[in-house]
Amino acid sequence: AQSVTQLGSHVSVSEGALVLLRCNYSSSVPPYLFWYVQYPNQGLQLLLKYTSAATLVKGINGFEAEFKKSETSFHLTKPSAHMSDAAEYFCAVTISGGSYIPTFGRGTSLIVHP
Amino acid sequence: DTAVSQTPKYLVTQMGNDKSIKCEQNLGHDTMYWYKQDSKKFLKIMFSYNNKELIINETVPNRFSPKSPDKAHLNLHINSLELGDSAVYFCASSQRQGYEQYFGPGTRLTVT
């Protein structure tokens, strides 16, 4: 069965600083990987996805993530944080050609200081 | 012109009652899901339907019963509500199984 680990339940950065949110997965077959963002009192919104094409994936709002098979990682980055990036971020995995049960990480709360 | 909509947005009820949450998607997707998000933001899949067929049924009390009358709708009925059922319930849809999901705004259920 697949699993997702997000390191750090909270990440705090200053406005303008680099954002790095970590996600590691385990899967015995090639995965589909996703990052979602959840703003307060809203549903989740897709930021970006990896589905076995380019390993560096660009998403909305200036975010990107790199799929590294050797490290089983799919970390999310943004060069310069904005106050509006403060939200909860979820990494998720489904297995291509498998049972397709989506598995979500426990989420990372991004705090942006002025 | 909401892609995935849920009703109601808030639901406050007493223990032992029965309630339903409705979900509709206008994206033409084949697959729909129900999730439960607890107070610590942990998101747990409950059910998934593909073309009106139940394909995922995780460990959920049988007081919870999903129903999909057609591809665009997935409802969740909960019998004999308990305090532990208090959570935010999200509906989502995807074009196909395993693809990216589009989430509704959530239904905050409070059981007193």
JSON list of C-alpha atoms in Angstrom, two decimals:
[
{"chain": "A", "resi": 1, "resn": "ALA", "atom": "CA", "xyz": [0.00, 0.00, 0.00]},
{"chain": "A", "resi": 2, "resn": "GLN", "atom": "CA", "xyz": [1.17, 3.52, -0.69]},
{"chain": "A", "resi": 3, "resn": "SER", "atom": "CA", "xyz": [1.81, 6.13, 1.98]},
{"chain": "A", "resi": 4, "resn": "VAL", "atom": "CA", "xyz": [2.74, 9.79, 2.21]},
{"chain": "A", "resi": 5, "resn": "THR", "atom": "CA", "xyz": [4.81, 11.55, 4.85]},
{"chain": "A", "resi": 6, "resn": "GLN", "atom": "CA", "xyz": [4.92, 15.31, 5.16]},
{"chain": "A", "resi": 7, "resn": "LEU", "atom": "CA", "xyz": [7.79, 16.44, 7.36]},
{"chain": "A", "resi": 8, "resn": "GLY", "atom": "CA", "xyz": [6.81, 19.28, 9.62]},
{"chain": "A", "resi": 9, "resn": "SER", "atom": "CA", "xyz": [3.24, 19.99, 10.61]},
{"chain": "A", "resi": 10, "resn": "HIS", "atom": "CA", "xyz": [4.09, 23.71, 10.62]},
{"chain": "A", "resi": 11, "resn": "VAL", "atom": "CA", "xyz": [6.57, 25.68, 8.52]},
{"chain": "A", "resi": 12, "resn": "SER", "atom": "CA", "xyz": [7.20, 29.34, 9.26]},
{"chain": "A", "resi": 13, "resn": "VAL", "atom": "CA", "xyz": [8.88, 31.71, 6.79]},
{"chain": "A", "resi": 14, "resn": "SER", "atom": "CA", "xyz": [9.28, 35.43, 6.32]},
{"chain": "A", "resi": 15, "resn": "GLU", "atom": "CA", "xyz": [7.64, 37.20, 3.42]},
{"chain": "A", "resi": 16, "resn": "GLY", "atom": "CA", "xyz": [10.02, 37.03, 0.45]},
{"chain": "A", "resi": 17, "resn": "ALA", "atom": "CA", "xyz": [11.86, 33.96, 1.74]},
{"chain": "A", "resi": 18, "resn": "LEU", "atom": "CA", "xyz": [12.07, 30.57, 0.07]},
{"chain": "A", "resi": 19, "resn": "VAL", "atom": "CA", "xyz": [9.25, 28.15, 0.78]},
{"chain": "A", "resi": 20, "resn": "LEU", "atom": "CA", "xyz": [10.12, 24.44, 1.06]},
{"chain": "A", "resi": 21, "resn": "LEU", "atom": "CA", "xyz": [7.48, 21.91, 2.05]},
{"chain": "A", "resi": 22, "resn": "ARG", "atom": "CA", "xyz": [8.63, 18.32, 2.20]},
{"chain": "A", "resi": 23, "resn": "CYS", "atom": "CA", "xyz": [6.80, 15.25, 0.99]},
{"chain": "A", "resi": 24, "resn": "ASN", "atom": "CA", "xyz": [8.07, 11.66, 0.84]},
{"chain": "A", "resi": 25, "resn": "TYR", "atom": "CA", "xyz": [6.05, 8.79, -0.51]},
{"chain": "A", "resi": 26, "resn": "SER", "atom": "CA", "xyz": [6.27, 5.05, -0.57]},
{"chain": "A", "resi": 27, "resn": "SER", "atom": "CA", "xyz": [4.97, 3.05, -3.48]},
{"chain": "A", "resi": 28, "resn": "SER", "atom": "CA", "xyz": [5.91, -0.20, -5.14]},
{"chain": "A", "resi": 29, "resn": "VAL", "atom": "CA", "xyz": [4.78, 1.04, -8.55]},
{"chain": "A", "resi": 30, "resn": "PRO", "atom": "CA", "xyz": [5.04, 4.41, -10.32]},
{"chain": "A", "resi": 31, "resn": "PRO", "atom": "CA", "xyz": [2.91, 6.92, -8.49]},
{"chain": "A", "resi": 32, "resn": "TYR", "atom": "CA", "xyz": [0.83, 9.89, -9.42]},
{"chain": "A", "resi": 33, "resn": "LEU", "atom": "CA", "xyz": [1.68, 12.70, -7.01]},
{"chain": "A", "resi": 34, "resn": "PHE", "atom": "CA", "xyz": [-0.23, 15.86, -6.18]},
{"chain": "A", "resi": 35, "resn": "TRP", "atom": "CA", "xyz": [0.02, 18.96, -4.05]},
{"chain": "A", "resi": 36, "resn": "TYR", "atom": "CA", "xyz": [-3.16, 20.64, -2.88]},
{"chain": "A", "resi": 37, "resn": "VAL", "atom": "CA", "xyz": [-3.68, 23.87, -0.95]},
{"chain": "A", "resi": 38, "resn": "GLN", "atom": "CA", "xyz": [-6.48, 24.56, 1.50]},
{"chain": "A", "resi": 39, "resn": "TYR", "atom": "CA", "xyz": [-7.27, 28.11, 2.57]},
{"chain": "A", "resi": 40, "resn": "PRO", "atom": "CA", "xyz": [-9.28, 28.61, 5.78]},
{"chain": "A", "resi": 41, "resn": "ASN", "atom": "CA", "xyz": [-12.86, 27.40, 5.56]},
{"chain": "A", "resi": 42, "resn": "GLN", "atom": "CA", "xyz": [-12.46, 26.27, 1.96]},
{"chain": "A", "resi": 43, "resn": "GLY", "atom": "CA", "xyz": [-12.07, 23.03, 0.05]},
{"chain": "A", "resi": 44, "resn": "LEU", "atom": "CA", "xyz": [-8.76, 21.77, -1.32]},
{"chain": "A", "resi": 45, "resn": "GLN", "atom": "CA", "xyz": [-7.45, 23.21, -4.59]},
{"chain": "A", "resi": 46, "resn": "LEU", "atom": "CA", "xyz": [-4.94, 21.55, -6.88]},
{"chain": "A", "resi": 47, "resn": "LEU", "atom": "CA", "xyz": [-1.54, 23.26, -6.98]},
{"chain": "A", "resi": 48, "resn": "LEU", "atom": "CA", "xyz": [0.29, 20.85, -9.27]},
{"chain": "A", "resi": 49, "resn": "LYS", "atom": "CA", "xyz": [0.57, 17.22, -10.28]},
{"chain": "A", "resi": 50, "resn": "TYR", "atom": "CA", "xyz": [3.14, 14.66, -11.42]},
{"chain": "A", "resi": 51, "resn": "THR", "atom": "CA", "xyz": [1.92, 11.89, -13.68]},
{"chain": "A", "resi": 52, "resn": "SER", "atom": "CA", "xyz": [5.16, 10.42, -15.11]},
{"chain": "A", "resi": 53, "resn": "ALA", "atom": "CA", "xyz": [6.00, 13.18, -17.56]},
{"chain": "A", "resi": 54, "resn": "ALA", "atom": "CA", "xyz": [8.55, 15.90, -16.70]},
{"chain": "A", "resi": 55, "resn": "THR", "atom": "CA", "xyz": [10.05, 15.45, -13.25]},
{"chain": "A", "resi": 56, "resn": "LEU", "atom": "CA", "xyz": [10.02, 19.21, -12.55]},
{"chain": "A", "resi": 57, "resn": "VAL", "atom": "CA", "xyz": [6.42, 20.30, -12.38]},
{"chain": "A", "resi": 58, "resn": "LYS", "atom": "CA", "xyz": [5.23, 23.88, -12.33]},
{"chain": "A", "resi": 59, "resn": "GLY", "atom": "CA", "xyz": [1.94, 24.81, -10.74]},
{"chain": "A", "resi": 60, "resn": "ILE", "atom": "CA", "xyz": [-0.19, 27.78, -9.92]},
{"chain": "A", "resi": 61, "resn": "ASN", "atom": "CA", "xyz": [0.85, 30.78, -7.82]},
{"chain": "A", "resi": 62, "resn": "GLY", "atom": "CA", "xyz": [4.54, 30.30, -8.56]},
{"chain": "A", "resi": 63, "resn": "PHE", "atom": "CA", "xyz": [4.88, 26.90, -6.90]},
{"chain": "A", "resi": 64, "resn": "GLU", "atom": "CA", "xyz": [6.84, 24.00, -8.33]},
{"chain": "A", "resi": 65, "resn": "ALA", "atom": "CA", "xyz": [7.82, 20.50, -7.26]},
{"chain": "A", "resi": 66, "resn": "GLU", "atom": "CA", "xyz": [10.41, 18.01, -8.35]},
{"chain": "A", "resi": 67, "resn": "PHE", "atom": "CA", "xyz": [9.83, 14.28, -8.49]},
{"chain": "A", "resi": 68, "resn": "LYS", "atom": "CA", "xyz": [12.95, 12.43, -7.32]},
{"chain": "A", "resi": 69, "resn": "LYS", "atom": "CA", "xyz": [12.50, 8.69, -7.64]},
{"chain": "A", "resi": 70, "resn": "SER", "atom": "CA", "xyz": [15.80, 7.85, -5.94]},
{"chain": "A", "resi": 71, "resn": "GLU", "atom": "CA", "xyz": [14.78, 9.83, -2.88]},
{"chain": "A", "resi": 72, "resn": "THR", "atom": "CA", "xyz": [11.04, 8.99, -3.14]},
{"chain": "A", "resi": 73, "resn": "SER", "atom": "CA", "xyz": [10.38, 12.68, -2.67]},
{"chain": "A", "resi": 74, "resn": "PHE", "atom": "CA", "xyz": [8.14, 15.32, -4.17]},
{"chain": "A", "resi": 75, "resn": "HIS", "atom": "CA", "xyz": [9.01, 18.51, -2.30]},
{"chain": "A", "resi": 76, "resn": "LEU", "atom": "CA", "xyz": [7.11, 21.73, -2.99]},
{"chain": "A", "resi": 77, "resn": "THR", "atom": "CA", "xyz": [9.00, 25.00, -3.39]},
{"chain": "A", "resi": 78, "resn": "LYS", "atom": "CA", "xyz": [8.37, 28.65, -4.10]},
{"chain": "A", "resi": 79, "resn": "PRO", "atom": "CA", "xyz": [11.22, 31.15, -4.45]},
{"chain": "A", "resi": 80, "resn": "SER", "atom": "CA", "xyz": [9.54, 34.01, -2.61]},
{"chain": "A", "resi": 81, "resn": "ALA", "atom": "CA", "xyz": [6.71, 33.67, -0.11]},
{"chain": "A", "resi": 82, "resn": "HIS", "atom": "CA", "xyz": [3.74, 36.03, -0.09]},
{"chain": "A", "resi": 83, "resn": "MET", "atom": "CA", "xyz": [1.41, 36.66, 2.80]},
{"chain": "A", "resi": 84, "resn": "SER", "atom": "CA", "xyz": [-1.37, 35.17, 0.67]},
{"chain": "A", "resi": 85, "resn": "ASP", "atom": "CA", "xyz": [0.47, 31.80, 0.61]},
{"chain": "A", "resi": 86, "resn": "ALA", "atom": "CA", "xyz": [-0.44, 31.18, 4.25]},
{"chain": "A", "resi": 87, "resn": "ALA", "atom": "CA", "xyz": [-2.57, 28.04, 4.14]},
{"chain": "A", "resi": 88, "resn": "GLU", "atom": "CA", "xyz": [-2.57, 24.29, 4.71]},
{"chain": "A", "resi": 89, "resn": "TYR", "atom": "CA", "xyz": [-0.74, 22.23, 2.10]},
{"chain": "A", "resi": 90, "resn": "PHE", "atom": "CA", "xyz": [-1.37, 18.55, 1.39]},
{"chain": "A", "resi": 91, "resn": "CYS", "atom": "CA", "xyz": [0.69, 16.08, -0.57]},
{"chain": "A", "resi": 92, "resn": "ALA", "atom": "CA", "xyz": [-1.22, 13.14, -2.04]},
{"chain": "A", "resi": 93, "resn": "VAL", "atom": "CA", "xyz": [-0.44, 9.97, -3.95]},
{"chain": "A", "resi": 94, "resn": "THR", "atom": "CA", "xyz": [-2.36, 7.51, -6.08]},
{"chain": "A", "resi": 95, "resn": "ILE", "atom": "CA", "xyz": [-0.91, 4.51, -7.80]},
{"chain": "A", "resi": 96, "resn": "SER", "atom": "CA", "xyz": [-0.97, 4.35, -11.58]},
{"chain": "A", "resi": 97, "resn": "GLY", "atom": "CA", "xyz": [-2.56, 1.12, -12.76]},
{"chain": "A", "resi": 98, "resn": "GLY", "atom": "CA", "xyz": [-3.45, 0.14, -9.24]},
{"chain": "A", "resi": 99, "resn": "SER", "atom": "CA", "xyz": [-6.37, 0.48, -6.93]},
{"chain": "A", "resi": 100, "resn": "TYR", "atom": "CA", "xyz": [-6.30, 4.29, -7.23]},
{"chain": "A", "resi": 101, "resn": "ILE", "atom": "CA", "xyz": [-7.10, 4.84, -3.57]},
{"chain": "A", "resi": 102, "resn": "PRO", "atom": "CA", "xyz": [-5.92, 8.41, -2.93]},
{"chain": "A", "resi": 103, "resn": "THR", "atom": "CA", "xyz": [-3.72, 8.78, 0.13]},
{"chain": "A", "resi": 104, "resn": "PHE", "atom": "CA", "xyz": [-3.11, 12.20, 1.66]},
{"chain": "A", "resi": 105, "resn": "GLY", "atom": "CA", "xyz": [-0.34, 13.37, 3.93]},
{"chain": "A", "resi": 106, "resn": "ARG", "atom": "CA", "xyz": [-1.27, 14.90, 7.26]},
{"chain": "A", "resi": 107, "resn": "GLY", "atom": "CA", "xyz": [-0.76, 18.42, 5.91]},
{"chain": "A", "resi": 108, "resn": "THR", "atom": "CA", "xyz": [1.70, 21.22, 6.56]},
{"chain": "A", "resi": 109, "resn": "SER", "atom": "CA", "xyz": [0.54, 24.59, 7.77]},
{"chain": "A", "resi": 110, "resn": "LEU", "atom": "CA", "xyz": [2.53, 27.38, 6.11]},
{"chain": "A", "resi": 111, "resn": "ILE", "atom": "CA", "xyz": [2.86, 30.51, 8.22]},
{"chain": "A", "resi": 112, "resn": "VAL", "atom": "CA", "xyz": [4.17, 33.66, 6.53]},
{"chain": "A", "resi": 113, "resn": "HIS", "atom": "CA", "xyz": [5.51, 36.49, 8.68]},
{"chain": "A", "resi": 114, "resn": "PRO", "atom": "CA", "xyz": [5.65, 40.08, 7.44]},
{"chain": "B", "resi": 1, "resn": "ASP", "atom": "CA", "xyz": [-21.06, 28.27, -11.88]},
{"chain": "B", "resi": 2, "resn": "THR", "atom": "CA", "xyz": [-19.55, 26.14, -9.12]},
{"chain": "B", "resi": 3, "resn": "ALA", "atom": "CA", "xyz": [-17.77, 22.99, -10.30]},
{"chain": "B", "resi": 4, "resn": "VAL", "atom": "CA", "xyz": [-18.40, 20.87, -7.19]},
{"chain": "B", "resi": 5, "resn": "SER", "atom": "CA", "xyz": [-21.14, 21.99, -4.84]},
{"chain": "B", "resi": 6, "resn": "GLN", "atom": "CA", "xyz": [-22.30, 20.63, -1.51]},
{"chain": "B", "resi": 7, "resn": "THR", "atom": "CA", "xyz": [-25.36, 21.30, 0.58]},
{"chain": "B", "resi": 8, "resn": "PRO", "atom": "CA", "xyz": [-25.72, 22.20, 3.31]},
{"chain": "B", "resi": 9, "resn": "LYS", "atom": "CA", "xyz": [-22.58, 24.15, 4.21]},
{"chain": "B", "resi": 10, "resn": "TYR", "atom": "CA", "xyz": [-23.28, 23.88, 7.92]},
{"chain": "B", "resi": 11, "resn": "LEU", "atom": "CA", "xyz": [-25.21, 21.17, 9.73]},
{"chain": "B", "resi": 12, "resn": "VAL", "atom": "CA", "xyz": [-25.86, 21.22, 13.45]},
{"chain": "B", "resi": 13, "resn": "THR", "atom": "CA", "xyz": [-27.81, 18.32, 14.89]},
{"chain": "B", "resi": 14, "resn": "GLN", "atom": "CA", "xyz": [-28.25, 16.20, 17.98]},
{"chain": "B", "resi": 15, "resn": "MET", "atom": "CA", "xyz": [-26.94, 12.75, 18.71]},
{"chain": "B", "resi": 16, "resn": "GLY", "atom": "CA", "xyz": [-29.10, 9.99, 17.37]},
{"chain": "B", "resi": 17, "resn": "ASN", "atom": "CA", "xyz": [-30.50, 11.97, 14.46]},
{"chain": "B", "resi": 18, "resn": "ASP", "atom": "CA", "xyz": [-30.22, 11.00, 10.79]},
{"chain": "B", "resi": 19, "resn": "LYS", "atom": "CA", "xyz": [-28.91, 13.51, 8.26]},
{"chain": "B", "resi": 20, "resn": "SER", "atom": "CA", "xyz": [-27.89, 13.72, 4.61]},
{"chain": "B", "resi": 21, "resn": "ILE", "atom": "CA", "xyz": [-25.34, 15.75, 2.70]},
{"chain": "B", "resi": 22, "resn": "LYS", "atom": "CA", "xyz": [-25.69, 16.26, -1.04]},
{"chain": "B", "resi": 23, "resn": "CYS", "atom": "CA", "xyz": [-23.00, 16.75, -3.64]},
{"chain": "B", "resi": 24, "resn": "GLU", "atom": "CA", "xyz": [-23.18, 17.68, -7.30]},
{"chain": "B", "resi": 25, "resn": "GLN", "atom": "CA", "xyz": [-20.46, 18.17, -9.91]},
{"chain": "B", "resi": 26, "resn": "ASN", "atom": "CA", "xyz": [-20.93, 19.83, -13.30]},
{"chain": "B", "resi": 27, "resn": "LEU", "atom": "CA", "xyz": [-17.52, 18.86, -14.69]},
{"chain": "B", "resi": 28, "resn": "GLY", "atom": "CA", "xyz": [-18.62, 15.72, -16.47]},
{"chain": "B", "resi": 29, "resn": "HIS", "atom": "CA", "xyz": [-16.29, 13.62, -14.32]},
{"chain": "B", "resi": 30, "resn": "ASP", "atom": "CA", "xyz": [-16.61, 9.85, -13.93]},
{"chain": "B", "resi": 31, "resn": "THR", "atom": "CA", "xyz": [-15.40, 9.52, -10.34]},
{"chain": "B", "resi": 32, "resn": "MET", "atom": "CA", "xyz": [-16.65, 11.06, -7.11]},
{"chain": "B", "resi": 33, "resn": "TYR", "atom": "CA", "xyz": [-15.43, 10.83, -3.52]},
{"chain": "B", "resi": 34, "resn": "TRP", "atom": "CA", "xyz": [-16.37, 11.54, 0.08]},
{"chain": "B", "resi": 35, "resn": "TYR", "atom": "CA", "xyz": [-13.74, 12.57, 2.60]},
{"chain": "B", "resi": 36, "resn": "LYS", "atom": "CA", "xyz": [-13.81, 13.30, 6.30]},
{"chain": "B", "resi": 37, "resn": "GLN", "atom": "CA", "xyz": [-11.49, 15.99, 7.69]},
{"chain": "B", "resi": 38, "resn": "ASP", "atom": "CA", "xyz": [-11.05, 16.00, 11.43]},
{"chain": "B", "resi": 39, "resn": "SER", "atom": "CA", "xyz": [-10.17, 18.88, 13.71]},
{"chain": "B", "resi": 40, "resn": "LYS", "atom": "CA", "xyz": [-6.45, 18.28, 13.11]},
{"chain": "B", "resi": 41, "resn": "LYS", "atom": "CA", "xyz": [-6.98, 18.66, 9.36]},
{"chain": "B", "resi": 42, "resn": "PHE", "atom": "CA", "xyz": [-6.35, 14.98, 8.68]},
{"chain": "B", "resi": 43, "resn": "LEU", "atom": "CA", "xyz": [-8.13, 14.01, 5.46]},
{"chain": "B", "resi": 44, "resn": "LYS", "atom": "CA", "xyz": [-9.46, 10.48, 5.24]},
{"chain": "B", "resi": 45, "resn": "ILE", "atom": "CA", "xyz": [-11.18, 8.98, 2.24]},
{"chain": "B", "resi": 46, "resn": "MET", "atom": "CA", "xyz": [-14.49, 7.31, 3.01]},
{"chain": "B", "resi": 47, "resn": "PHE", "atom": "CA", "xyz": [-16.05, 6.28, -0.30]},
{"chain": "B", "resi": 48, "resn": "SER", "atom": "CA", "xyz": [-15.55, 6.58, -4.02]},
{"chain": "B", "resi": 49, "resn": "TYR", "atom": "CA", "xyz": [-17.87, 5.93, -6.94]},
{"chain": "B", "resi": 50, "resn": "ASN", "atom": "CA", "xyz": [-16.88, 5.46, -10.54]},
{"chain": "B", "resi": 51, "resn": "ASN", "atom": "CA", "xyz": [-19.71, 5.71, -13.07]},
{"chain": "B", "resi": 52, "resn": "LYS", "atom": "CA", "xyz": [-22.23, 5.18, -10.25]},
{"chain": "B", "resi": 53, "resn": "GLU", "atom": "CA", "xyz": [-20.42, 2.04, -9.04]},
{"chain": "B", "resi": 54, "resn": "LEU", "atom": "CA", "xyz": [-18.93, 1.90, -5.54]},
{"chain": "B", "resi": 55, "resn": "ILE", "atom": "CA", "xyz": [-15.19, 1.28, -5.91]},
{"chain": "B", "resi": 56, "resn": "ILE", "atom": "CA", "xyz": [-13.73, 2.44, -2.61]},
{"chain": "B", "resi": 57, "resn": "ASN", "atom": "CA", "xyz": [-15.32, 1.69, 0.72]},
{"chain": "B", "resi": 58, "resn": "GLU", "atom": "CA", "xyz": [-12.82, 2.33, 3.46]},
{"chain": "B", "resi": 59, "resn": "THR", "atom": "CA", "xyz": [-13.27, 1.37, 7.09]},
{"chain": "B", "resi": 60, "resn": "VAL", "atom": "CA", "xyz": [-16.31, 3.45, 7.85]},
{"chain": "B", "resi": 61, "resn": "PRO", "atom": "CA", "xyz": [-19.15, 2.60, 10.25]},
{"chain": "B", "resi": 62, "resn": "ASN", "atom": "CA", "xyz": [-22.13, 1.20, 8.40]},
{"chain": "B", "resi": 63, "resn": "ARG", "atom": "CA", "xyz": [-24.16, 4.12, 9.74]},
{"chain": "B", "resi": 64, "resn": "PHE", "atom": "CA", "xyz": [-22.68, 5.96, 6.76]},
{"chain": "B", "resi": 65, "resn": "SER", "atom": "CA", "xyz": [-24.27, 5.12, 3.43]},
{"chain": "B", "resi": 66, "resn": "PRO", "atom": "CA", "xyz": [-23.39, 6.75, 0.13]},
{"chain": "B", "resi": 67, "resn": "LYS", "atom": "CA", "xyz": [-25.71, 6.86, -2.84]},
{"chain": "B", "resi": 68, "resn": "SER", "atom": "CA", "xyz": [-25.01, 7.89, -6.40]},
{"chain": "B", "resi": 69, "resn": "PRO", "atom": "CA", "xyz": [-28.22, 8.39, -8.39]},
{"chain": "B", "resi": 70, "resn": "ASP", "atom": "CA", "xyz": [-26.21, 9.44, -11.44]},
{"chain": "B", "resi": 71, "resn": "LYS", "atom": "CA", "xyz": [-22.63, 10.33, -12.39]},
{"chain": "B", "resi": 72, "resn": "ALA", "atom": "CA", "xyz": [-23.07, 13.96, -11.37]},
{"chain": "B", "resi": 73, "resn": "HIS", "atom": "CA", "xyz": [-24.41, 13.34, -7.87]},
{"chain": "B", "resi": 74, "resn": "LEU", "atom": "CA", "xyz": [-23.09, 11.60, -4.77]},
{"chain": "B", "resi": 75, "resn": "ASN", "atom": "CA", "xyz": [-25.00, 11.87, -1.51]},
{"chain": "B", "resi": 76, "resn": "LEU", "atom": "CA", "xyz": [-23.99, 10.79, 1.97]},
{"chain": "B", "resi": 77, "resn": "HIS", "atom": "CA", "xyz": [-26.56, 9.65, 4.51]},
{"chain": "B", "resi": 78, "resn": "ILE", "atom": "CA", "xyz": [-25.62, 9.24, 8.15]},
{"chain": "B", "resi": 79, "resn": "ASN", "atom": "CA", "xyz": [-27.79, 7.34, 10.62]},
{"chain": "B", "resi": 80, "resn": "SER", "atom": "CA", "xyz": [-27.75, 7.61, 14.40]},
{"chain": "B", "resi": 81, "resn": "LEU", "atom": "CA", "xyz": [-25.27, 10.46, 14.52]},
{"chain": "B", "resi": 82, "resn": "GLU", "atom": "CA", "xyz": [-22.58, 10.34, 17.22]},
{"chain": "B", "resi": 83, "resn": "LEU", "atom": "CA", "xyz": [-20.39, 13.05, 18.75]},
{"chain": "B", "resi": 84, "resn": "GLY", "atom": "CA", "xyz": [-17.37, 11.61, 16.93]},
{"chain": "B", "resi": 85, "resn": "ASP", "atom": "CA", "xyz": [-19.01, 12.25, 13.58]},
{"chain": "B", "resi": 86, "resn": "SER", "atom": "CA", "xyz": [-18.43, 15.97, 14.04]},
{"chain": "B", "resi": 87, "resn": "ALA", "atom": "CA", "xyz": [-16.05, 16.99, 11.26]},
{"chain": "B", "resi": 88, "resn": "VAL", "atom": "CA", "xyz": [-15.90, 18.67, 7.89]},
{"chain": "B", "resi": 89, "resn": "TYR", "atom": "CA", "xyz": [-17.04, 16.41, 5.06]},
{"chain": "B", "resi": 90, "resn": "PHE", "atom": "CA", "xyz": [-15.72, 17.07, 1.58]},
{"chain": "B", "resi": 91, "resn": "CYS", "atom": "CA", "xyz": [-17.02, 15.83, -1.71]},
{"chain": "B", "resi": 92, "resn": "ALA", "atom": "CA", "xyz": [-14.62, 15.67, -4.66]},
{"chain": "B", "resi": 93, "resn": "SER", "atom": "CA", "xyz": [-14.61, 14.53, -8.25]},
{"chain": "B", "resi": 94, "resn": "SER", "atom": "CA", "xyz": [-11.99, 13.53, -10.80]},
{"chain": "B", "resi": 95, "resn": "GLN", "atom": "CA", "xyz": [-12.12, 12.89, -14.53]},
{"chain": "B", "resi": 96, "resn": "ARG", "atom": "CA", "xyz": [-11.05, 9.31, -13.95]},
{"chain": "B", "resi": 97, "resn": "GLN", "atom": "CA", "xyz": [-9.78, 7.20, -11.08]},
{"chain": "B", "resi": 98, "resn": "GLY", "atom": "CA", "xyz": [-6.38, 8.38, -9.88]},
{"chain": "B", "resi": 99, "resn": "TYR", "atom": "CA", "xyz": [-6.53, 11.76, -11.61]},
{"chain": "B", "resi": 100, "resn": "GLU", "atom": "CA", "xyz": [-6.41, 15.11, -9.84]},
{"chain": "B", "resi": 101, "resn": "GLN", "atom": "CA", "xyz": [-9.44, 15.87, -7.74]},
{"chain": "B", "resi": 102, "resn": "TYR", "atom": "CA", "xyz": [-11.71, 18.89, -7.57]},
{"chain": "B", "resi": 103, "resn": "PHE", "atom": "CA", "xyz": [-13.13, 19.51, -4.12]},
{"chain": "B", "resi": 104, "resn": "GLY", "atom": "CA", "xyz": [-16.36, 21.02, -2.94]},
{"chain": "B", "resi": 105, "resn": "PRO", "atom": "CA", "xyz": [-16.43, 23.72, -0.25]},
{"chain": "B", "resi": 106, "resn": "GLY", "atom": "CA", "xyz": [-17.17, 21.25, 2.52]},
{"chain": "B", "resi": 107, "resn": "THR", "atom": "CA", "xyz": [-19.99, 20.62, 4.98]},
{"chain": "B", "resi": 108, "resn": "ARG", "atom": "CA", "xyz": [-19.23, 21.32, 8.61]},
{"chain": "B", "resi": 109, "resn": "LEU", "atom": "CA", "xyz": [-21.18, 18.82, 10.69]},
{"chain": "B", "resi": 110, "resn": "THR", "atom": "CA", "xyz": [-21.55, 19.47, 14.40]},
{"chain": "B", "resi": 111, "resn": "VAL", "atom": "CA", "xyz": [-23.21, 16.84, 16.55]},
{"chain": "B", "resi": 112, "resn": "THR", "atom": "CA", "xyz": [-24.30, 17.97, 20.02]}
]
